Amino acid sequence: MEQRRHERFPAHLTIRLDRGEGIVQDVSAGGIYFVTDVQLEIGQELTFQLEFPHAPGGSIAATCTARIVRTEIKSTQYGIGASISAFEFRRLPRPA
């Protein structure tokens, strides 16, 4: 049975990559799994952005650095598992 260090949480968020976007399916304190049209390679480092529009107190954005640890073909897209090494959160301005 597979043992993980951090609990995973189902999610449906847009992930913004340097070369496109994807949809997050689950996230934890140490990793993320998403589906995208962008082909990525195991071992590749990437920076991405997530937005949490319904966070208490207003929208929050996160910029994360991660390393690709798993890839799989899912129909016409790619399933990507990545280990997060750093993240920075910031509160987004409220619309006027």
CSV table of C-alpha atoms in Angstrom, one decimal, residues 34-73:
chain,number,residue,atom,x,y,z
A,34,PHE,CA,-2.9,18.0,-12.7
A,35,VAL,CA,-4.0,17.3,-16.2
A,36,THR,CA,-2.7,19.5,-19.1
A,37,ASP,CA,-2.1,19.7,-22.8
A,38,VAL,CA,1.6,20.6,-22.1
A,39,GLN,CA,4.0,17.7,-22.4
A,40,LEU,CA,6.4,17.7,-19.4
A,41,GLU,CA,9.3,15.4,-18.6
A,42,ILE,CA,10.1,13.5,-15.3
A,43,GLY,CA,12.8,15.4,-13.5
A,44,GLN,CA,11.9,18.7,-15.1
A,45,GLU,CA,11.6,21.7,-12.7
A,46,LEU,CA,8.7,24.0,-13.2
A,47,THR,CA,7.2,27.2,-11.8
A,48,PHE,CA,3.4,27.5,-11.8
A,49,GLN,CA,0.7,29.7,-10.4
A,50,LEU,CA,-2.6,28.7,-8.6
A,51,GLU,CA,-5.4,31.0,-7.6
A,52,PHE,CA,-7.8,30.4,-4.7
A,53,PRO,CA,-10.7,32.7,-5.6
A,54,HIS,CA,-12.9,31.7,-2.6
A,55,ALA,CA,-10.4,31.8,0.2
A,56,PRO,CA,-11.7,33.4,3.4
A,57,GLY,CA,-10.9,37.1,3.4
A,58,GLY,CA,-10.5,37.3,-0.4
A,59,SER,CA,-8.7,35.7,-3.3
A,60,ILE,CA,-5.2,34.3,-2.8
A,61,ALA,CA,-2.6,33.4,-5.4
A,62,ALA,CA,0.3,31.0,-5.0
A,63,THR,CA,3.5,30.8,-7.0
A,64,CYS,CA,5.1,27.4,-6.6
A,65,THR,CA,8.3,25.6,-7.7
A,66,ALA,CA,8.1,21.9,-8.2
A,67,ARG,CA,9.8,18.9,-9.9
A,68,ILE,CA,8.0,16.5,-12.1
A,69,VAL,CA,7.9,13.0,-10.5
A,70,ARG,CA,5.3,11.3,-12.7
A,71,THR,CA,3.7,11.6,-16.1
A,72,GLU,CA,1.0,9.6,-17.8
A,73,ILE,CA,-1.1,9.9,-20.9
